[in-house]
Amino acid sequence: MLAKNITPIHSPEFVGLHTLFHSLERPYDLDDIIKFNRTYQPIYGRLGPEEKRRAEEFVDSLVAGVENRGLVSKIFGMV
């Protein structure tokens, strides 16, 4: 009854990003970054605040786990 009005914690877009991120293996290479960017960049504006915060944690993990520090600038969200 009221359950229909409850906002889901995660949108389908975030679930897709989450699934993709957890399919990647460290150390992250350029192909991993490209896959992540292709999923993350188009949905970024549609994510809720908590989803954005968690997506930024994925970005932080990518940064920490890249195989080559030169790849960090290629991750969406990094300048």
PDB file of N, CA and C in Angstrom:
ATOM      1  N   MET A   1       0.810  -1.163   0.000  1.00  0.00           N
ATOM      2  CA  MET A   1       0.000   0.000   0.000  1.00  0.00           C
ATOM      3  C   MET A   1       0.871   1.250   0.000  1.00  0.00           C
ATOM      4  N   LEU A   2       1.441   1.632   1.107  1.00  0.00           N
ATOM      5  CA  LEU A   2       2.332   2.784   1.135  1.00  0.00           C
ATOM      6  C   LEU A   2       3.690   2.484   0.510  1.00  0.00           C
ATOM      7  N   ALA A   3       4.028   1.227   0.398  1.00  0.00           N
ATOM      8  CA  ALA A   3       5.330   0.844  -0.149  1.00  0.00           C
ATOM      9  C   ALA A   3       5.521   1.382  -1.567  1.00  0.00           C
ATOM     10  N   LYS A   4       4.461   1.598  -2.304  1.00  0.00           N
ATOM     11  CA  LYS A   4       4.573   2.130  -3.660  1.00  0.00           C
ATOM     12  C   LYS A   4       5.130   3.545  -3.661  1.00  0.00           C
ATOM     13  N   ASN A   5       5.004   4.259  -2.561  1.00  0.00           N
ATOM     14  CA  ASN A   5       5.455   5.650  -2.480  1.00  0.00           C
ATOM     15  C   ASN A   5       6.866   5.796  -1.924  1.00  0.00           C
ATOM     16  N   ILE A   6       7.501   4.694  -1.590  1.00  0.00           N
ATOM     17  CA  ILE A   6       8.840   4.760  -1.024  1.00  0.00           C
ATOM     18  C   ILE A   6       9.863   4.892  -2.149  1.00  0.00           C
ATOM     19  N   THR A   7      10.687   5.906  -2.039  1.00  0.00           N
ATOM     20  CA  THR A   7      11.725   6.142  -3.038  1.00  0.00           C
ATOM     21  C   THR A   7      12.834   5.113  -2.860  1.00  0.00           C
ATOM     22  N   PRO A   8      13.242   4.451  -3.943  1.00  0.00           N
ATOM     23  CA  PRO A   8      14.322   3.476  -3.811  1.00  0.00           C
ATOM     24  C   PRO A   8      15.629   4.158  -3.422  1.00  0.00           C
ATOM     25  N   ILE A   9      16.459   3.440  -2.705  1.00  0.00           N
ATOM     26  CA  ILE A   9      17.746   3.991  -2.283  1.00  0.00           C
ATOM     27  C   ILE A   9      18.644   4.207  -3.487  1.00  0.00           C
ATOM     28  N   HIS A  10      18.588   3.300  -4.445  1.00  0.00           N
ATOM     29  CA  HIS A  10      19.458   3.396  -5.614  1.00  0.00           C
ATOM     30  C   HIS A  10      18.646   3.264  -6.894  1.00  0.00           C
ATOM     31  N   SER A  11      18.932   4.167  -7.811  1.00  0.00           N
ATOM     32  CA  SER A  11      18.279   4.135  -9.114  1.00  0.00           C
ATOM     33  C   SER A  11      18.845   2.997  -9.955  1.00  0.00           C
ATOM     34  N   PRO A  12      18.141   2.621 -11.015  1.00  0.00           N
ATOM     35  CA  PRO A  12      18.682   1.601 -11.921  1.00  0.00           C
ATOM     36  C   PRO A  12      20.035   2.035 -12.515  1.00  0.00           C
ATOM     37  N   GLU A  13      20.188   3.327 -12.749  1.00  0.00           N
ATOM     38  CA  GLU A  13      21.462   3.833 -13.275  1.00  0.00           C
ATOM     39  C   GLU A  13      22.604   3.560 -12.295  1.00  0.00           C
ATOM     40  N   PHE A  14      22.356   3.836 -11.014  1.00  0.00           N
ATOM     41  CA  PHE A  14      23.400   3.598 -10.027  1.00  0.00           C
ATOM     42  C   PHE A  14      23.690   2.112  -9.890  1.00  0.00           C
ATOM     43  N   VAL A  15      22.662   1.306  -9.923  1.00  0.00           N
ATOM     44  CA  VAL A  15      22.852  -0.146  -9.816  1.00  0.00           C
ATOM     45  C   VAL A  15      23.746  -0.631 -10.953  1.00  0.00           C
ATOM     46  N   GLY A  16      23.537  -0.105 -12.163  1.00  0.00           N
ATOM     47  CA  GLY A  16      24.390  -0.468 -13.294  1.00  0.00           C
ATOM     48  C   GLY A  16      25.832  -0.055 -13.078  1.00  0.00           C
ATOM     49  N   LEU A  17      26.044   1.155 -12.552  1.00  0.00           N
ATOM     50  CA  LEU A  17      27.396   1.634 -12.270  1.00  0.00           C
ATOM     51  C   LEU A  17      28.049   0.776 -11.194  1.00  0.00           C
ATOM     52  N   HIS A  18      27.305   0.461 -10.163  1.00  0.00           N
ATOM     53  CA  HIS A  18      27.795  -0.369  -9.071  1.00  0.00           C
ATOM     54  C   HIS A  18      28.224  -1.746  -9.596  1.00  0.00           C
ATOM     55  N   THR A  19      27.369  -2.333 -10.405  1.00  0.00           N
ATOM     56  CA  THR A  19      27.660  -3.653 -10.975  1.00  0.00           C
ATOM     57  C   THR A  19      28.911  -3.604 -11.832  1.00  0.00           C
ATOM     58  N   LEU A  20      29.008  -2.587 -12.685  1.00  0.00           N
ATOM     59  CA  LEU A  20      30.187  -2.459 -13.534  1.00  0.00           C
ATOM     60  C   LEU A  20      31.443  -2.288 -12.686  1.00  0.00           C
ATOM     61  N   PHE A  21      31.399  -1.369 -11.716  1.00  0.00           N
ATOM     62  CA  PHE A  21      32.584  -1.112 -10.905  1.00  0.00           C
ATOM     63  C   PHE A  21      33.081  -2.390 -10.230  1.00  0.00           C
ATOM     64  N   HIS A  22      32.159  -3.161  -9.696  1.00  0.00           N
ATOM     65  CA  HIS A  22      32.558  -4.369  -8.980  1.00  0.00           C
ATOM     66  C   HIS A  22      32.968  -5.517  -9.903  1.00  0.00           C
ATOM     67  N   SER A  23      32.816  -5.317 -11.207  1.00  0.00           N
ATOM     68  CA  SER A  23      33.311  -6.309 -12.163  1.00  0.00           C
ATOM     69  C   SER A  23      34.752  -6.012 -12.586  1.00  0.00           C
ATOM     70  N   LEU A  24      35.231  -4.807 -12.279  1.00  0.00           N
ATOM     71  CA  LEU A  24      36.596  -4.409 -12.644  1.00  0.00           C
ATOM     72  C   LEU A  24      37.580  -4.976 -11.635  1.00  0.00           C
ATOM     73  N   GLU A  25      38.793  -5.255 -12.099  1.00  0.00           N
ATOM     74  CA  GLU A  25      39.818  -5.802 -11.211  1.00  0.00           C
ATOM     75  C   GLU A  25      41.041  -4.896 -11.168  1.00  0.00           C
ATOM     76  N   ARG A  26      41.578  -4.759  -9.967  1.00  0.00           N
ATOM     77  CA  ARG A  26      42.820  -4.005  -9.785  1.00  0.00           C
ATOM     78  C   ARG A  26      43.991  -4.776 -10.347  1.00  0.00           C
ATOM     79  N   PRO A  27      45.003  -4.145 -10.800  1.00  0.00           N
ATOM     80  CA  PRO A  27      45.106  -2.702 -11.024  1.00  0.00           C
ATOM     81  C   PRO A  27      44.271  -2.307 -12.237  1.00  0.00           C
ATOM     82  N   TYR A  28      43.641  -1.141 -12.144  1.00  0.00           N
ATOM     83  CA  TYR A  28      42.756  -0.674 -13.197  1.00  0.00           C
ATOM     84  C   TYR A  28      43.584  -0.131 -14.359  1.00  0.00           C
ATOM     85  N   ASP A  29      43.218  -0.576 -15.561  1.00  0.00           N
ATOM     86  CA  ASP A  29      43.937  -0.122 -16.743  1.00  0.00           C
ATOM     87  C   ASP A  29      43.052   0.830 -17.547  1.00  0.00           C
ATOM     88  N   LEU A  30      43.557   1.278 -18.698  1.00  0.00           N
ATOM     89  CA  LEU A  30      42.818   2.234 -19.512  1.00  0.00           C
ATOM     90  C   LEU A  30      41.468   1.665 -19.945  1.00  0.00           C
ATOM     91  N   ASP A  31      41.397   0.407 -20.299  1.00  0.00           N
ATOM     92  CA  ASP A  31      40.114  -0.194 -20.699  1.00  0.00           C
ATOM     93  C   ASP A  31      39.098  -0.131 -19.563  1.00  0.00           C
ATOM     94  N   ASP A  32      39.545  -0.388 -18.335  1.00  0.00           N
ATOM     95  CA  ASP A  32      38.653  -0.304 -17.177  1.00  0.00           C
ATOM     96  C   ASP A  32      38.127   1.122 -17.003  1.00  0.00           C
ATOM     97  N   ILE A  33      39.010   2.080 -17.155  1.00  0.00           N
ATOM     98  CA  ILE A  33      38.629   3.486 -16.991  1.00  0.00           C
ATOM     99  C   ILE A  33      37.632   3.894 -18.073  1.00  0.00           C
ATOM    100  N   ILE A  34      37.877   3.470 -19.298  1.00  0.00           N
ATOM    101  CA  ILE A  34      36.952   3.787 -20.396  1.00  0.00           C
ATOM    102  C   ILE A  34      35.583   3.189 -20.128  1.00  0.00           C
ATOM    103  N   LYS A  35      35.535   1.937 -19.691  1.00  0.00           N
ATOM    104  CA  LYS A  35      34.253   1.294 -19.364  1.00  0.00           C
ATOM    105  C   LYS A  35      33.531   2.076 -18.266  1.00  0.00           C
ATOM    106  N   PHE A  36      34.269   2.435 -17.223  1.00  0.00           N
ATOM    107  CA  PHE A  36      33.674   3.172 -16.114  1.00  0.00           C
ATOM    108  C   PHE A  36      33.141   4.522 -16.601  1.00  0.00           C
ATOM    109  N   ASN A  37      33.958   5.262 -17.351  1.00  0.00           N
ATOM    110  CA  ASN A  37      33.547   6.579 -17.837  1.00  0.00           C
ATOM    111  C   ASN A  37      32.313   6.503 -18.723  1.00  0.00           C
ATOM    112  N   ARG A  38      32.250   5.505 -19.592  1.00  0.00           N
ATOM    113  CA  ARG A  38      31.103   5.365 -20.502  1.00  0.00           C
ATOM    114  C   ARG A  38      29.808   5.107 -19.745  1.00  0.00           C
ATOM    115  N   THR A  39      29.916   4.541 -18.582  1.00  0.00           N
ATOM    116  CA  THR A  39      28.732   4.301 -17.766  1.00  0.00           C
ATOM    117  C   THR A  39      28.436   5.493 -16.860  1.00  0.00           C
ATOM    118  N   TYR A  40      29.457   6.038 -16.231  1.00  0.00           N
ATOM    119  CA  TYR A  40      29.295   7.078 -15.218  1.00  0.00           C
ATOM    120  C   TYR A  40      28.939   8.447 -15.798  1.00  0.00           C
ATOM    121  N   GLN A  41      29.648   8.868 -16.823  1.00  0.00           N
ATOM    122  CA  GLN A  41      29.465  10.224 -17.334  1.00  0.00           C
ATOM    123  C   GLN A  41      28.027  10.516 -17.767  1.00  0.00           C
ATOM    124  N   PRO A  42      27.375   9.659 -18.557  1.00  0.00           N
ATOM    125  CA  PRO A  42      26.016   9.992 -18.988  1.00  0.00           C
ATOM    126  C   PRO A  42      24.962   9.979 -17.875  1.00  0.00           C
ATOM    127  N   ILE A  43      25.220   9.283 -16.777  1.00  0.00           N
ATOM    128  CA  ILE A  43      24.198   9.195 -15.721  1.00  0.00           C
ATOM    129  C   ILE A  43      24.459  10.153 -14.567  1.00  0.00           C
ATOM    130  N   TYR A  44      25.620  10.770 -14.525  1.00  0.00           N
ATOM    131  CA  TYR A  44      26.017  11.587 -13.375  1.00  0.00           C
ATOM    132  C   TYR A  44      24.928  12.578 -12.955  1.00  0.00           C
ATOM    133  N   GLY A  45      24.375  13.313 -13.895  1.00  0.00           N
ATOM    134  CA  GLY A  45      23.376  14.335 -13.576  1.00  0.00           C
ATOM    135  C   GLY A  45      22.068  13.787 -13.046  1.00  0.00           C
ATOM    136  N   ARG A  46      21.812  12.515 -13.269  1.00  0.00           N
ATOM    137  CA  ARG A  46      20.554  11.905 -12.809  1.00  0.00           C
ATOM    138  C   ARG A  46      20.688  11.205 -11.463  1.00  0.00           C
ATOM    139  N   LEU A  47      21.899  11.117 -10.942  1.00  0.00           N
ATOM    140  CA  LEU A  47      22.101  10.447  -9.654  1.00  0.00           C
ATOM    141  C   LEU A  47      21.671  11.348  -8.510  1.00  0.00           C
ATOM    142  N   GLY A  48      21.112  10.725  -7.480  1.00  0.00           N
ATOM    143  CA  GLY A  48      20.761  11.465  -6.279  1.00  0.00           C
ATOM    144  C   GLY A  48      22.017  11.773  -5.468  1.00  0.00           C
ATOM    145  N   PRO A  49      21.899  12.602  -4.443  1.00  0.00           N
ATOM    146  CA  PRO A  49      23.062  12.994  -3.642  1.00  0.00           C
ATOM    147  C   PRO A  49      23.832  11.810  -3.044  1.00  0.00           C
ATOM    148  N   GLU A  50      23.126  10.844  -2.481  1.00  0.00           N
ATOM    149  CA  GLU A  50      23.808   9.686  -1.889  1.00  0.00           C
ATOM    150  C   GLU A  50      24.464   8.839  -2.973  1.00  0.00           C
ATOM    151  N   GLU A  51      23.802   8.714  -4.105  1.00  0.00           N
ATOM    152  CA  GLU A  51      24.385   7.963  -5.212  1.00  0.00           C
ATOM    153  C   GLU A  51      25.655   8.641  -5.725  1.00  0.00           C
ATOM    154  N   LYS A  52      25.630   9.956  -5.819  1.00  0.00           N
ATOM    155  CA  LYS A  52      26.831  10.691  -6.250  1.00  0.00           C
ATOM    156  C   LYS A  52      27.968  10.478  -5.255  1.00  0.00           C
ATOM    157  N   ARG A  53      27.644  10.529  -3.981  1.00  0.00           N
ATOM    158  CA  ARG A  53      28.680  10.321  -2.970  1.00  0.00           C
ATOM    159  C   ARG A  53      29.305   8.940  -3.120  1.00  0.00           C
ATOM    160  N   ARG A  54      28.475   7.947  -3.318  1.00  0.00           N
ATOM    161  CA  ARG A  54      29.007   6.583  -3.478  1.00  0.00           C
ATOM    162  C   ARG A  54      29.760   6.430  -4.791  1.00  0.00           C
ATOM    163  N   ALA A  55      29.287   7.064  -5.845  1.00  0.00           N
ATOM    164  CA  ALA A  55      30.001   7.021  -7.128  1.00  0.00           C
ATOM    165  C   ALA A  55      31.376   7.679  -6.984  1.00  0.00           C
ATOM    166  N   GLU A  56      31.453   8.729  -6.192  1.00  0.00           N
ATOM    167  CA  GLU A  56      32.740   9.382  -5.949  1.00  0.00           C
ATOM    168  C   GLU A  56      33.684   8.451  -5.187  1.00  0.00           C
ATOM    169  N   GLU A  57      33.133   7.568  -4.378  1.00  0.00           N
ATOM    170  CA  GLU A  57      33.961   6.551  -3.716  1.00  0.00           C
ATOM    171  C   GLU A  57      34.533   5.580  -4.752  1.00  0.00           C
ATOM    172  N   PHE A  58      33.740   5.256  -5.773  1.00  0.00           N
ATOM    173  CA  PHE A  58      34.257   4.412  -6.856  1.00  0.00           C
ATOM    174  C   PHE A  58      35.415   5.124  -7.556  1.00  0.00           C
ATOM    175  N   VAL A  59      35.230   6.420  -7.812  1.00  0.00           N
ATOM    176  CA  VAL A  59      36.295   7.205  -8.453  1.00  0.00           C
ATOM    177  C   VAL A  59      37.542   7.183  -7.584  1.00  0.00           C
ATOM    178  N   ASP A  60      37.387   7.388  -6.288  1.00  0.00           N
ATOM    179  CA  ASP A  60      38.533   7.359  -5.371  1.00  0.00           C
ATOM    180  C   ASP A  60      39.239   6.001  -5.424  1.00  0.00           C
ATOM    181  N   SER A  61      38.456   4.930  -5.507  1.00  0.00           N
ATOM    182  CA  SER A  61      39.045   3.591  -5.596  1.00  0.00           C
ATOM    183  C   SER A  61      39.786   3.395  -6.907  1.00  0.00           C
ATOM    184  N   LEU A  62      39.219   3.916  -7.987  1.00  0.00           N
ATOM    185  CA  LEU A  62      39.927   3.838  -9.270  1.00  0.00           C
ATOM    186  C   LEU A  62      41.257   4.572  -9.186  1.00  0.00           C
ATOM    187  N   VAL A  63      41.230   5.768  -8.628  1.00  0.00           N
ATOM    188  CA  VAL A  63      42.453   6.566  -8.496  1.00  0.00           C
ATOM    189  C   VAL A  63      43.488   5.797  -7.690  1.00  0.00           C
ATOM    190  N   ALA A  64      43.073   5.208  -6.598  1.00  0.00           N
ATOM    191  CA  ALA A  64      44.002   4.483  -5.724  1.00  0.00           C
ATOM    192  C   ALA A  64      44.528   3.207  -6.371  1.00  0.00           C
ATOM    193  N   GLY A  65      43.786   2.663  -7.344  1.00  0.00           N
ATOM    194  CA  GLY A  65      44.160   1.362  -7.881  1.00  0.00           C
ATOM    195  C   GLY A  65      44.608   1.338  -9.330  1.00  0.00           C
ATOM    196  N   VAL A  66      44.885   2.515  -9.924  1.00  0.00           N
ATOM    197  CA  VAL A  66      45.317   2.506 -11.322  1.00  0.00           C
ATOM    198  C   VAL A  66      46.689   1.872 -11.460  1.00  0.00           C
ATOM    199  N   GLU A  67      46.907   1.226 -12.603  1.00  0.00           N
ATOM    200  CA  GLU A  67      48.197   0.580 -12.843  1.00  0.00           C
ATOM    201  C   GLU A  67      49.285   1.597 -13.162  1.00  0.00           C
ATOM    202  N   ASN A  68      48.866   2.784 -13.611  1.00  0.00           N
ATOM    203  CA  ASN A  68      49.813   3.822 -14.003  1.00  0.00           C
ATOM    204  C   ASN A  68      49.227   5.166 -13.580  1.00  0.00           C
ATOM    205  N   ARG A  69      49.935   5.937 -12.802  1.00  0.00           N
ATOM    206  CA  ARG A  69      49.428   7.212 -12.275  1.00  0.00           C
ATOM    207  C   ARG A  69      49.009   8.167 -13.390  1.00  0.00           C
ATOM    208  N   GLY A  70      49.564   8.001 -14.584  1.00  0.00           N
ATOM    209  CA  GLY A  70      49.191   8.849 -15.707  1.00  0.00           C
ATOM    210  C   GLY A  70      47.747   8.663 -16.146  1.00  0.00           C
ATOM    211  N   LEU A  71      47.120   7.587 -15.715  1.00  0.00           N
ATOM    212  CA  LEU A  71      45.728   7.311 -16.086  1.00  0.00           C
ATOM    213  C   LEU A  71      44.719   8.073 -15.229  1.00  0.00           C
ATOM    214  N   VAL A  72      45.153   8.609 -14.107  1.00  0.00           N
ATOM    215  CA  VAL A  72      44.230   9.272 -13.176  1.00  0.00           C
ATOM    216  C   VAL A  72      43.469  10.396 -13.876  1.00  0.00           C
ATOM    217  N   SER A  73      44.154  11.172 -14.693  1.00  0.00           N
ATOM    218  CA  SER A  73      43.498  12.317 -15.348  1.00  0.00           C
ATOM    219  C   SER A  73      42.449  11.875 -16.370  1.00  0.00           C
ATOM    220  N   LYS A  74      42.427  10.622 -16.724  1.00  0.00           N
ATOM    221  CA  LYS A  74      41.456  10.122 -17.704  1.00  0.00           C
ATOM    222  C   LYS A  74      40.154   9.648 -17.051  1.00  0.00           C
ATOM    223  N   ILE A  75      40.116   9.608 -15.729  1.00  0.00           N
ATOM    224  CA  ILE A  75      38.924   9.171 -15.006  1.00  0.00           C
ATOM    225  C   ILE A  75      37.940  10.333 -14.935  1.00  0.00           C
ATOM    226  N   PHE A  76      36.680  10.093 -15.340  1.00  0.00           N
ATOM    227  CA  PHE A  76      35.661  11.143 -15.282  1.00  0.00           C
ATOM    228  C   PHE A  76      35.523  11.628 -13.840  1.00  0.00           C
ATOM    229  N   GLY A  77      35.539  12.923 -13.687  1.00  0.00           N
ATOM    230  CA  GLY A  77      35.438  13.522 -12.358  1.00  0.00           C
ATOM    231  C   GLY A  77      36.781  13.994 -11.844  1.00  0.00           C
ATOM    232  N   MET A  78      37.849  13.612 -12.512  1.00  0.00           N
ATOM    233  CA  MET A  78      39.191  14.051 -12.110  1.00  0.00           C
ATOM    234  C   MET A  78      39.643  15.122 -13.112  1.00  0.00           C
ATOM    235  N   VAL A  79      40.206  16.186 -12.574  1.00  0.00           N
ATOM    236  CA  VAL A  79      40.674  17.268 -13.463  1.00  0.00           C
ATOM    237  C   VAL A  79      42.171  17.240 -13.556  1.00  0.00           C
TER     238      VAL A  79
END
